[in-house]
Tab-separated table of C-alpha atoms and ligand atoms in Angstrom:
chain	number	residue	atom	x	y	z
U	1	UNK	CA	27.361	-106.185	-232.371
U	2	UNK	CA	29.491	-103.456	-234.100
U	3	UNK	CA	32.401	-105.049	-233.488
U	4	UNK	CA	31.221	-108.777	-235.239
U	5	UNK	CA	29.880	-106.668	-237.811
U	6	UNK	CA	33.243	-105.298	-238.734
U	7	UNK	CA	34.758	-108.537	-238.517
U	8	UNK	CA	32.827	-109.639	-240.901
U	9	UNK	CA	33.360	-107.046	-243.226
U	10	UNK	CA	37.032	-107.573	-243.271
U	11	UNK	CA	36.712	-110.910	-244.299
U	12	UNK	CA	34.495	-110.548	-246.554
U	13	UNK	CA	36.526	-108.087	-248.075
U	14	UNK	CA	39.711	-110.080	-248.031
U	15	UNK	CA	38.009	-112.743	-249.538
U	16	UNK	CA	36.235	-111.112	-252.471
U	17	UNK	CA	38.682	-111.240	-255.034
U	18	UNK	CA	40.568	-114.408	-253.974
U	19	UNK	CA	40.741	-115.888	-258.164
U	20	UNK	CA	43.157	-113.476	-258.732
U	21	UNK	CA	45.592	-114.664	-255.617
U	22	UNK	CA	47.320	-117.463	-257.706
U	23	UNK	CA	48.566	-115.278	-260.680
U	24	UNK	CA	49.679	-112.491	-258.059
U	25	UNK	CA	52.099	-114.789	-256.814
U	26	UNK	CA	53.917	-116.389	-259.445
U	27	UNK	CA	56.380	-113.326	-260.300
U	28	UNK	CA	60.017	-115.271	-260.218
U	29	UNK	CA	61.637	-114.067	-256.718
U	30	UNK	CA	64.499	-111.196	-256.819
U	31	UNK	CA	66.530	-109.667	-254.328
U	32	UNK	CA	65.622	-106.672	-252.472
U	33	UNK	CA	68.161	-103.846	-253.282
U	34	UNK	CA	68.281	-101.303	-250.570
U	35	UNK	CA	68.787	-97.255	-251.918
U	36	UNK	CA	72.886	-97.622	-251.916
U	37	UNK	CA	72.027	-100.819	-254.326
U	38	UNK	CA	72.918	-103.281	-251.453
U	39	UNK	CA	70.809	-106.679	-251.090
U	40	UNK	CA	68.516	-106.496	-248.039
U	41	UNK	CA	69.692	-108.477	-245.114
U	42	UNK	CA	67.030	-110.580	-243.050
U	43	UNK	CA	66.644	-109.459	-239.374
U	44	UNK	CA	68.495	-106.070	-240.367
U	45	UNK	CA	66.985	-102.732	-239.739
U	46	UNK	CA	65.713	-100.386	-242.663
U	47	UNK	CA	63.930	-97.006	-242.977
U	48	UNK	CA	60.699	-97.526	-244.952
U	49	UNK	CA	60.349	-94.158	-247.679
U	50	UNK	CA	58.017	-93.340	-249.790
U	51	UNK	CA	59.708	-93.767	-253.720
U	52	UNK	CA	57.165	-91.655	-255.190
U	53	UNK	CA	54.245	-89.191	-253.335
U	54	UNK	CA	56.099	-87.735	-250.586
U	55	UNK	CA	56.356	-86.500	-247.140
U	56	UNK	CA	57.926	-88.870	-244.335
U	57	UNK	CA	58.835	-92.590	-243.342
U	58	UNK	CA	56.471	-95.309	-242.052
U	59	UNK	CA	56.272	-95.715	-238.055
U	60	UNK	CA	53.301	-96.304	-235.930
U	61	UNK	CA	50.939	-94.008	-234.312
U	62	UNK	CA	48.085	-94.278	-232.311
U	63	UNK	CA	44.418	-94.261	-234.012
U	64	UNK	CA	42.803	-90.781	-233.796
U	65	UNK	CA	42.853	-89.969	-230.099
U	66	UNK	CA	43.172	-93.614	-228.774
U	67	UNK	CA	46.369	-94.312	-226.501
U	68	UNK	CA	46.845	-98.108	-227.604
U	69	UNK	CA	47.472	-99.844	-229.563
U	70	UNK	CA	49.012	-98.666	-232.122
U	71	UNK	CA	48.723	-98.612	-236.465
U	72	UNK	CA	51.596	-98.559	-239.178
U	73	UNK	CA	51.555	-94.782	-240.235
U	74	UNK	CA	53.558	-92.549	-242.589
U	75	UNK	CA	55.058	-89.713	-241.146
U	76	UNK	CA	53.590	-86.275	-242.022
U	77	UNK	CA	56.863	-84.504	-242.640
U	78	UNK	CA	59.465	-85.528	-244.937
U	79	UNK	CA	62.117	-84.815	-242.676
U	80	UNK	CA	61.221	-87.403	-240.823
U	81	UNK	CA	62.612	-91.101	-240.848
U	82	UNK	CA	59.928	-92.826	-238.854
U	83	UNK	CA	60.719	-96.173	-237.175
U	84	UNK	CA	63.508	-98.745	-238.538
U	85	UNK	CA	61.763	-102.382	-239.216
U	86	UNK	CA	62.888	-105.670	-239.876
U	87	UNK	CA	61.690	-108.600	-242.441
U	88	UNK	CA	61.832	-111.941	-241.406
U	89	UNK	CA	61.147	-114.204	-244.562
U	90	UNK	CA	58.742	-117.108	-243.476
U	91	UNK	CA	61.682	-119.412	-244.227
U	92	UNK	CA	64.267	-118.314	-241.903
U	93	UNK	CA	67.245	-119.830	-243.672
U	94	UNK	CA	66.479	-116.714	-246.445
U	95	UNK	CA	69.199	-114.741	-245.592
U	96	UNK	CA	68.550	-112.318	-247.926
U	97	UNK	CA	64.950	-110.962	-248.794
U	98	UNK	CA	63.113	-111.644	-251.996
U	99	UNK	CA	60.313	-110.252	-253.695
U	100	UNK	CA	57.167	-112.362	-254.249
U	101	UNK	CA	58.325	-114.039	-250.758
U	102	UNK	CA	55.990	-113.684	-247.739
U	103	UNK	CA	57.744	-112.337	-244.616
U	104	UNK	CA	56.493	-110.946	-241.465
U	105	UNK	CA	57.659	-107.045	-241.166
U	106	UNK	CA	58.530	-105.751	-237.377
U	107	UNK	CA	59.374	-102.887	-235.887
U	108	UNK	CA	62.979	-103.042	-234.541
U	109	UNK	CA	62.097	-101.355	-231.448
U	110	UNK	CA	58.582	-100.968	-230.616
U	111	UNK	CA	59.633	-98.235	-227.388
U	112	UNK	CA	55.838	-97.545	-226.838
U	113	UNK	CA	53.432	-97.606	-223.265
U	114	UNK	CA	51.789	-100.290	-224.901
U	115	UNK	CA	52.161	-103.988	-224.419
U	116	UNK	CA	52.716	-104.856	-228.674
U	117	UNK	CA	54.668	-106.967	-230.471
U	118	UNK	CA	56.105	-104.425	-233.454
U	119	UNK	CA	55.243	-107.578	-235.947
U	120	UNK	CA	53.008	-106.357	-238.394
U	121	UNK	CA	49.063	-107.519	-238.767
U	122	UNK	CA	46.382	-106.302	-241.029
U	123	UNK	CA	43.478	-104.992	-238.276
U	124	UNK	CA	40.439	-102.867	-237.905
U	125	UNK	CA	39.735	-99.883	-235.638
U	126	UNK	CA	36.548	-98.667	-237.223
U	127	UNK	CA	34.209	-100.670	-240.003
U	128	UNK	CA	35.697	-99.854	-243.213
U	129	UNK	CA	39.270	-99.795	-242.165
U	130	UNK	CA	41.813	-102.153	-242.962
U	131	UNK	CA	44.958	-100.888	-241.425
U	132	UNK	CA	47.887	-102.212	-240.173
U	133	UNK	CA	48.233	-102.813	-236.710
U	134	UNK	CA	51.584	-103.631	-234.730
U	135	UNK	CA	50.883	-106.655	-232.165
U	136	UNK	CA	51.435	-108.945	-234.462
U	137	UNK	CA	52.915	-112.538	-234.480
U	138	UNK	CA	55.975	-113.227	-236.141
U	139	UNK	CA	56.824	-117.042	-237.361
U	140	UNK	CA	55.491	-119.927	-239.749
U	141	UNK	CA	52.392	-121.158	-238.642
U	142	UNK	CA	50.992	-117.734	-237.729
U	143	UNK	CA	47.426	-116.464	-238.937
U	144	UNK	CA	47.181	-115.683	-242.409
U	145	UNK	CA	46.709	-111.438	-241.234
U	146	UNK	CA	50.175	-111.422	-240.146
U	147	UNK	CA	51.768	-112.302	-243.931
U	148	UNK	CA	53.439	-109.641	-246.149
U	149	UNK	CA	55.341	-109.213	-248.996
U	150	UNK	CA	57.786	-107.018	-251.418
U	151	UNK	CA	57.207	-106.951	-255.288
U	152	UNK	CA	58.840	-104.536	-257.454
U	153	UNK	CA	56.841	-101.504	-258.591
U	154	UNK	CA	56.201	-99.841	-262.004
U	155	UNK	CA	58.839	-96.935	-260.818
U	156	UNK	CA	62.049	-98.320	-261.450
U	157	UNK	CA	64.156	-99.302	-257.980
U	158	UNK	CA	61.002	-98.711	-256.086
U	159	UNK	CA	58.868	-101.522	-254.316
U	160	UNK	CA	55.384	-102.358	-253.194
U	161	UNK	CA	54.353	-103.367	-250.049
U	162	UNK	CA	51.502	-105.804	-250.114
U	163	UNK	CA	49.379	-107.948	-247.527
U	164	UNK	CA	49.620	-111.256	-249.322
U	165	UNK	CA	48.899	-114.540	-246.704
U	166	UNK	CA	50.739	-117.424	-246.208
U	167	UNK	CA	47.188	-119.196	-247.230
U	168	UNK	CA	45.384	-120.349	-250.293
U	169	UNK	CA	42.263	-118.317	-251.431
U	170	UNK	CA	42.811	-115.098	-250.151
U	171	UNK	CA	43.945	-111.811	-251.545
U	172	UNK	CA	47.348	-110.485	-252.200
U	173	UNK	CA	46.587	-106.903	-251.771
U	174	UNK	CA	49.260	-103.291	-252.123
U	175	UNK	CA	49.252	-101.499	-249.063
U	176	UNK	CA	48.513	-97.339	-249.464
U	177	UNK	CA	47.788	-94.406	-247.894
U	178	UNK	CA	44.383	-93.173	-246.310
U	179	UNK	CA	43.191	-90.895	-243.739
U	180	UNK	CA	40.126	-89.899	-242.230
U	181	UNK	CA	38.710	-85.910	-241.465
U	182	UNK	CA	41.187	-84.174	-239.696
U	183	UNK	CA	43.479	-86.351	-237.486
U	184	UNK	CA	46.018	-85.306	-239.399
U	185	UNK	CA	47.341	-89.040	-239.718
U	186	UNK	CA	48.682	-91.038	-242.786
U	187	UNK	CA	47.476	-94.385	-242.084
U	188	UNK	CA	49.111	-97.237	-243.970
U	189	UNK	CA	46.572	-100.370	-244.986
U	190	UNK	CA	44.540	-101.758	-247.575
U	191	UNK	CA	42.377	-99.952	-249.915
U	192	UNK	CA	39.458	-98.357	-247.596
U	193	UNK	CA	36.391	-96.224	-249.471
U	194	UNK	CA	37.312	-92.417	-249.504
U	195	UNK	CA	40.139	-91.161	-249.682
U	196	UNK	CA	43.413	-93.679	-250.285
U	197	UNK	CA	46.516	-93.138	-251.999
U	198	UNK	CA	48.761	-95.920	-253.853
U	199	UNK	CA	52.476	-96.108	-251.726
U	200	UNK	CA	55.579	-97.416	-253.474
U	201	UNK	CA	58.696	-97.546	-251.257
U	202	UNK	CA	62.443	-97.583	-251.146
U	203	UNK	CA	64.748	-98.808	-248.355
U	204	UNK	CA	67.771	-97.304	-246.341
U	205	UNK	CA	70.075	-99.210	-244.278
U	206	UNK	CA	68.916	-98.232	-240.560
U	207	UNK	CA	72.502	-97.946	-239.279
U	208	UNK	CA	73.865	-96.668	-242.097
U	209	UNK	CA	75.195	-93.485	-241.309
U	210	UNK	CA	76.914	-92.399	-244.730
U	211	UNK	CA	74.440	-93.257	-246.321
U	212	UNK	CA	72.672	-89.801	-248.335
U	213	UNK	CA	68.613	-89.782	-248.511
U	214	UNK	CA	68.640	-88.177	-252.449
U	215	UNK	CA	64.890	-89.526	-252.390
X	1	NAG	C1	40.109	-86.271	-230.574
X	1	NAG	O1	40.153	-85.227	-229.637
X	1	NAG	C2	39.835	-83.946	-230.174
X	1	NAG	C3	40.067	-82.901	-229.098
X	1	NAG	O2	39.469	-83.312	-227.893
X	1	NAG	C4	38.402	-83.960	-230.693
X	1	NAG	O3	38.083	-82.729	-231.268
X	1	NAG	C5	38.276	-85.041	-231.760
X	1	NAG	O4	36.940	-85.151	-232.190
X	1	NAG	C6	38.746	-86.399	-231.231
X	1	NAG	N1	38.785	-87.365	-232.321
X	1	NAG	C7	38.181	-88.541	-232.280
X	1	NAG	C8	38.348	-89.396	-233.494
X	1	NAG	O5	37.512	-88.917	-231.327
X	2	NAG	C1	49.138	-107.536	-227.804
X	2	NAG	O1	48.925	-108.919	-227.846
X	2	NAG	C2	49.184	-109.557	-226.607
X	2	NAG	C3	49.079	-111.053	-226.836
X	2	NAG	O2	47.885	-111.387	-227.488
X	2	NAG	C4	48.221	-109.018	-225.551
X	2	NAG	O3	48.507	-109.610	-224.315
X	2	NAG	C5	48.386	-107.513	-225.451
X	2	NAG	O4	47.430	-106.966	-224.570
X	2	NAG	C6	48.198	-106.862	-226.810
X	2	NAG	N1	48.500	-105.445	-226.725
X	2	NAG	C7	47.612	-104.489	-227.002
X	2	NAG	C8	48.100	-103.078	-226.850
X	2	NAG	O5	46.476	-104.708	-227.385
């Protein structure tokens, strides 16, 4: 009973402001620029870090003492990279990737006990949660939960990540920060009640090795 409950929070919530989707996606596309001012490559690998607020990469944790599966997180400590992922624009002749575009983001290499996919999916693991799970499924034709995109922020040569679907009437929505007591986890989703902090991104080549993290 919990469980429907919370389903039917979520989309109710994704739902609720669905006028606005139109206008959120009629921005003219660009191309990605990566932090060495290169375009983003489709199917490459990239370090996800934080333009503005702080501390650590994204990667994927477990939520609070659960063992699977796991949720997009940022890492607590800025020296750390987190996990490389890929986007894979919905039309996969894009060789390049474009704001205002939706594309499915994956982990390159979801090394992890549990059986998961790396594509990224908006999920719930208690009522009011919206985060970000990683057993996604990549691909046109795949439910609208599994559709994100990039859109330039306010902060010049930084980016937004947002859960915008591949399907009319609902939401386009930024993805930030939240946590809950004292797990001592950054989880990435939607906007949750309590505590939740806006995220604007850059992007570093994954196998770049020369490449100098001045952020
Ligand atoms: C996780 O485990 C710790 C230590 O056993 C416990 O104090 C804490 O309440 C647990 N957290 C959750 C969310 O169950
Ligand atoms: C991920 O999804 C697959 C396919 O639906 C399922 O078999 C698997 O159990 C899921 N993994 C986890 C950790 O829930």
């Amino acid at each position: 009973m919990k469980l429907a409950l919370s389903t039917v929070t979520l989309f109710l919530f994704l739902f609720t402001f669905s006028t606005k989707a139109s206008g959120l996606r009629a921005d003219t596309p660009e191309a990605v620029v990566d932090i060495s001012g290169e375009e983003l490559k489709a199917g490459a690998s990239y370090y996800v870090f934080p333009a503005t607020g702080g501390r650590g990469g994204l990667s994927f944790n477990t939520f609070g003492n659960d063992t699977c599966p796991h949720v997009v997180v940022q890492e607590w400590s800025e020296l750390s990279k987190g996990k490389p992922v890929q986007f894979l624009p919905l039309n996969p002749e894009n060789d390049a990737v474009f704001t205002s575009t939706n594309l499915n983001i994956k982990f390159s290499e979801m090394i992890s006990i549990c059986v998961e996919s790396g594509v990224w999916k908006i999920t719930k693991r208690i009522s009011e949660a919206r985060h970000v799970g990683t057993n996604g499924t990549a691909g046109a034709n795949q439910d609208f939960v599994n559709w994100f995109m990039i859109e330039k922020a306010e902060t010049e040569g930084a980016y937004k990540l947002k859960f915008c679907p591949n399907a009319p009437y609902i939401v386009c929505q930024d993805l930030g920060i939240f946590y809950w007591g004292d797990d001592g986890k950054r989880y990435v989703g939607l906007a949750n009640p309590g505590e939740f902090e806006p995220l604007t991104v850059v992007f570093q080549k994954a196998n770049d090795v020369n490449a100098v993290m001045s952020i």
